[in-house]
Short mmCIF file of C-alpha atoms in Angstrom, two decimals:
data_model
loop_
_atom_site.label_atom_id
_atom_site.label_comp_id
_atom_site.label_asym_id
_atom_site.label_seq_id
_atom_site.Cartn_x
_atom_site.Cartn_y
_atom_site.Cartn_z
CA GLY I 1 86.78 103.97 99.90
CA GLN I 2 82.98 104.23 99.96
CA GLU I 3 80.40 102.57 97.76
CA LYS I 4 77.78 104.66 96.01
CA ALA I 5 74.68 103.43 94.21
CA LEU I 6 73.80 105.22 90.97
CA ASP I 7 70.15 105.64 90.10
CA VAL I 8 70.55 104.19 86.60
CA GLU I 9 69.31 100.97 85.05
CA THR I 10 71.71 99.20 82.70
CA TRP I 11 71.10 96.66 79.97
CA ARG I 12 71.98 93.08 80.88
CA GLY I 13 75.39 91.96 79.65
CA THR I 14 76.79 95.44 78.95
CA PRO I 15 79.14 97.44 81.17
CA ALA I 16 78.89 100.90 82.65
CA VAL I 17 82.04 102.89 81.80
CA ILE I 18 83.20 105.80 83.98
CA SER I 19 84.83 108.79 82.29
CA PRO I 20 88.52 109.38 83.15
CA ASP I 21 87.70 112.51 85.19
CA GLY I 22 85.16 110.55 87.26
CA ALA I 23 82.32 112.94 86.42
CA ARG I 24 80.08 110.84 84.15
CA VAL I 25 79.21 107.25 83.38
CA ALA I 26 78.18 105.85 79.99
CA TYR I 27 75.85 102.85 80.04
CA VAL I 28 73.31 100.99 77.90
CA ARG I 29 69.63 100.79 78.80
CA GLY I 30 66.96 99.28 76.59
CA GLY I 31 69.49 98.95 73.79
CA HIS I 32 70.25 102.72 73.83
CA LEU I 33 73.38 104.49 75.04
CA TYR I 34 73.08 107.06 77.84
CA SER I 35 75.42 109.27 79.83
CA ALA I 36 74.71 110.40 83.39
CA PRO I 37 76.60 112.58 85.89
CA LEU I 38 77.91 110.63 88.87
CA GLU I 39 76.78 113.35 91.28
CA GLY I 40 73.18 112.99 90.16
CA GLY I 41 71.09 114.54 87.42
CA GLU I 42 69.11 113.64 84.34
CA PRO I 43 70.68 111.05 82.01
CA GLN I 44 71.47 112.21 78.48
CA LEU I 45 70.56 110.03 75.49
CA ILE I 46 73.65 109.67 73.31
CA CYS I 47 72.33 107.38 70.59
CA ARG I 48 69.75 104.70 69.90
CA ARG I 49 70.63 101.06 69.23
CA CYS I 50 74.31 101.50 69.98
CA ARG I 51 76.80 100.62 72.71
CA VAL I 52 80.09 101.75 74.25
CA MET I 53 83.11 99.72 75.36
CA ASN I 54 85.68 101.90 77.15
CA GLY I 55 85.42 104.56 74.47
CA TRP I 56 86.04 107.71 76.54
CA SER I 57 88.74 110.16 75.46
CA ALA I 58 91.45 110.95 78.01
CA ASP I 59 90.02 114.45 78.58
CA SER I 60 86.50 113.01 79.12
CA ALA I 61 85.11 115.35 76.45
CA ARG I 62 84.23 112.66 73.91
CA VAL I 63 83.03 109.10 73.79
CA LEU I 64 83.19 106.60 70.96
CA PHE I 65 80.24 104.29 70.36
CA GLU I 66 79.48 101.36 68.11
CA GLN I 67 76.41 101.33 65.89
CA ASN I 68 75.66 98.92 63.05
CA GLY I 69 79.30 98.07 62.50
CA SER I 70 80.51 101.68 62.37
CA ILE I 71 82.11 103.92 65.02
CA GLY I 72 80.42 107.15 66.08
CA LEU I 73 81.63 110.12 68.11
CA ALA I 74 79.57 111.94 70.75
CA TYR I 75 80.11 114.71 73.31
CA PRO I 76 78.35 113.75 76.58
CA GLY I 77 77.26 116.67 78.71
CA HIS I 78 77.37 119.11 75.78
CA ALA I 79 73.93 119.37 74.26
CA GLU I 80 75.12 121.93 71.71
CA ARG I 81 77.55 119.45 70.12
CA GLN I 82 76.00 116.77 67.98
CA ARG I 83 77.04 113.14 67.65
CA ARG I 84 78.28 111.97 64.27
CA GLU I 85 79.55 108.92 62.47
CA PHE I 86 83.33 108.87 62.60
CA LEU I 87 84.60 105.59 61.12
CA ARG I 88 83.06 103.24 58.59
CA HIS I 89 84.53 100.53 56.39
CA PRO I 90 82.82 99.34 53.18
CA SER I 91 83.49 95.63 53.71
CA ALA I 92 84.07 95.20 57.46
CA ALA I 93 82.47 95.87 60.82
CA LEU I 94 84.37 98.09 63.26
CA ARG I 95 84.20 97.48 67.02
CA GLU I 96 85.99 98.10 70.34
CA ALA I 97 87.26 101.60 69.47
CA ARG I 98 89.51 103.24 72.08
CA PHE I 99 91.29 106.58 72.30
CA SER I 100 95.03 106.67 72.94
CA PRO I 101 96.10 108.42 76.18
CA ASP I 102 97.09 111.56 74.23
CA ASN I 103 93.85 111.53 72.16
CA ARG I 104 95.88 111.51 68.90
CA TRP I 105 94.94 107.99 67.82
CA ILE I 106 92.09 105.52 67.96
CA ALA I 107 92.61 101.76 68.11
CA VAL I 108 89.80 99.76 66.53
CA GLN I 109 88.96 96.11 65.91
CA MET I 110 88.01 95.21 62.33
CA GLU I 111 85.88 92.19 61.48
CA ARG I 112 85.78 91.33 57.79
CA ARG I 113 82.28 90.40 56.67
CA GLY I 114 82.06 86.71 55.89
CA GLY I 115 85.29 85.93 57.76
CA SER I 116 86.04 84.76 61.28
CA ASN I 117 89.29 86.65 61.89
CA ARG I 118 89.66 90.05 63.50
CA GLN I 119 92.38 92.62 62.96
CA ILE I 120 93.58 95.61 65.02
CA TRP I 121 94.11 98.99 63.33
CA ILE I 122 95.18 102.47 64.50
CA VAL I 123 93.45 105.51 63.03
CA PRO I 124 94.60 109.14 63.45
CA PHE I 125 92.10 111.36 65.29
CA HIS I 126 91.44 115.05 64.78
CA GLU I 127 88.38 117.27 64.96
CA GLY I 128 87.64 117.63 61.28
CA PRO I 129 87.03 115.42 58.25
CA ASP I 130 86.97 111.70 58.91
CA PRO I 131 90.40 110.09 58.43
CA ALA I 132 90.94 108.61 54.97
CA GLU I 133 91.37 104.86 54.83
CA ASP I 134 94.93 105.17 53.47
CA THR I 135 95.94 106.77 56.81
CA TRP I 136 94.89 103.71 58.84
CA ILE I 137 97.78 101.67 60.27
CA ALA I 138 97.60 97.88 60.67
CA VAL I 139 98.91 96.66 64.03
CA THR I 140 98.19 92.95 63.55
CA GLU I 141 98.07 90.62 60.57
CA GLU I 142 94.72 89.96 58.93
CA ASP I 143 94.80 86.20 59.62
CA ARG I 144 95.78 86.29 63.33
CA ASP I 145 92.38 86.83 65.00
CA ALA I 146 93.29 89.78 67.25
CA ARG I 147 90.64 91.51 69.34
CA TYR I 148 89.95 93.91 72.28
CA PRO I 149 92.74 96.50 71.82
CA CYS I 150 93.94 98.29 74.94
CA TRP I 151 96.48 101.14 75.17
CA SER I 152 99.24 101.18 77.76
CA ALA I 153 99.22 104.14 80.15
CA ALA I 154 102.13 105.73 78.24
CA GLY I 155 100.53 105.08 74.85
CA ASP I 156 103.59 103.29 73.47
CA VAL I 157 102.21 99.72 73.61
CA LEU I 158 98.93 98.32 72.34
CA TYR I 159 97.75 95.20 74.17
CA TYR I 160 95.17 92.81 72.71
CA LEU I 161 93.89 89.24 72.85
CA SER I 162 95.04 86.90 70.11
CA GLY I 163 94.79 83.24 69.18
CA ARG I 164 97.94 83.28 67.04
CA ASP I 165 99.52 80.36 68.96
CA GLY I 166 96.38 78.21 69.12
CA PHE I 167 95.20 79.62 72.48
CA ARG I 168 93.66 82.96 73.35
CA CYS I 169 96.45 84.84 75.13
CA ILE I 170 97.41 88.45 75.88
CA TRP I 171 99.83 89.94 73.35
CA GLY I 172 101.31 93.39 72.85
CA ARG I 173 103.03 95.45 70.20
CA ARG I 174 105.22 98.50 70.75
CA LEU I 175 104.33 101.65 68.83
CA ASP I 176 106.05 104.83 67.78
CA ARG I 177 104.12 107.53 69.65
CA THR I 178 104.82 110.10 66.92
CA THR I 179 103.86 108.11 63.82
CA GLY I 180 101.62 105.44 65.40
CA ARG I 181 103.46 102.73 63.48
CA PRO I 182 104.47 99.40 65.08
CA ARG I 183 108.02 98.96 66.35
CA GLY I 184 109.26 95.39 66.35
CA GLU I 185 107.28 92.17 66.32
CA PRO I 186 104.29 91.29 68.56
CA PHE I 187 105.30 89.84 71.93
CA ALA I 188 103.49 87.60 74.41
CA VAL I 189 102.44 89.31 77.64
CA ARG I 190 100.77 86.33 79.31
CA HIS I 191 99.96 82.87 77.98
CA PHE I 192 96.89 80.87 78.99
CA HIS I 193 97.52 77.35 77.69
CA GLN I 194 95.83 75.48 80.54
CA ALA I 195 92.36 74.00 80.58
CA ARG I 196 91.56 75.50 83.99
CA TYR I 197 92.25 79.17 83.20
CA SER I 198 91.13 80.57 79.88
CA LEU I 199 90.37 83.86 78.14
CA ALA I 200 87.96 82.04 75.80
CA GLY I 201 85.17 81.17 78.20
CA PRO I 202 81.50 80.39 77.59
CA ARG I 203 80.22 83.88 78.37
CA THR I 204 79.14 86.42 75.77
CA PRO I 205 81.81 88.57 74.03
CA GLU I 206 80.36 91.73 75.58
CA VAL I 207 81.85 90.85 78.97
CA MET I 208 85.34 90.17 77.59
CA SER I 209 87.73 93.09 77.67
CA LEU I 210 91.12 94.47 78.66
CA ALA I 211 91.81 97.52 80.82
CA SER I 212 95.14 99.05 81.77
CA ALA I 213 96.75 101.36 84.29
CA ARG I 214 100.38 102.14 84.91
CA GLY I 215 102.08 98.80 85.51
CA ARG I 216 98.80 96.84 85.49
CA LEU I 217 96.45 94.97 83.16
CA VAL I 218 92.94 93.93 84.18
CA PHE I 219 91.10 91.29 82.19
CA THR I 220 88.29 88.76 82.29
CA LEU I 221 89.55 85.27 83.16
CA HIS I 222 87.41 82.13 83.18
CA GLU I 223 88.17 79.33 85.63
CA THR I 224 86.79 75.84 85.00
CA THR I 225 86.97 73.19 87.71
CA GLY I 226 85.45 69.77 88.27
CA ASP I 227 85.02 67.20 91.03
CA LEU I 228 84.68 63.42 91.16
CA TRP I 229 82.12 62.03 93.61
CA LEU I 230 81.62 58.53 94.96
CA LEU I 231 78.02 57.52 95.54
CA ARG I 232 77.33 54.47 97.70
CA THR I 233 74.46 52.46 96.19
CA ARG I 234 72.33 49.82 97.88
#
């Protein structure tokens, strides 16, 4: 219940993401990604010209980062383990990568170059060779503009934002935890069809995201209001 100031300087418009064990925080400064212990100590440079968006593994041993449209893997706090590129696609940019709660899968957002739509995929994770593209599993259709994947606490539902009904709303799709494949059709979690409350606000995409806990979803919501005034003139 107490606030604590960290002696770190972050880059404007990017978040600081705490590891699940509460020991470290990943943040961007000067366009570079760092990791620092919450109890104090020297920050560790993870990579240059890259960023992180909720990419910690459940055991806090790894963090996923985004760099030039590909997804990398790093091991904060372990100087002996090197970072490496983990996912790359020849014709699309990959963003918003997140580990599943059991660390067996990674959800990632794919943006086809030259197109405006985004698609959500699931990729198997293991410490070894990078997963072949034929093992990737599509969670959403290519023409539905889905973004910001977020695992449920149990790992059996993947939540995301989608404009499939003409508005940006929160949708979900149930998954088989063993195979990672979708079960059933996508379902609406919460619609935002009003002008006042919207998930498609004027702010930059970097501040849009979804986060989950057991029985809860946290998200960025924009509220737009207006007033009419009467001015008495002479």
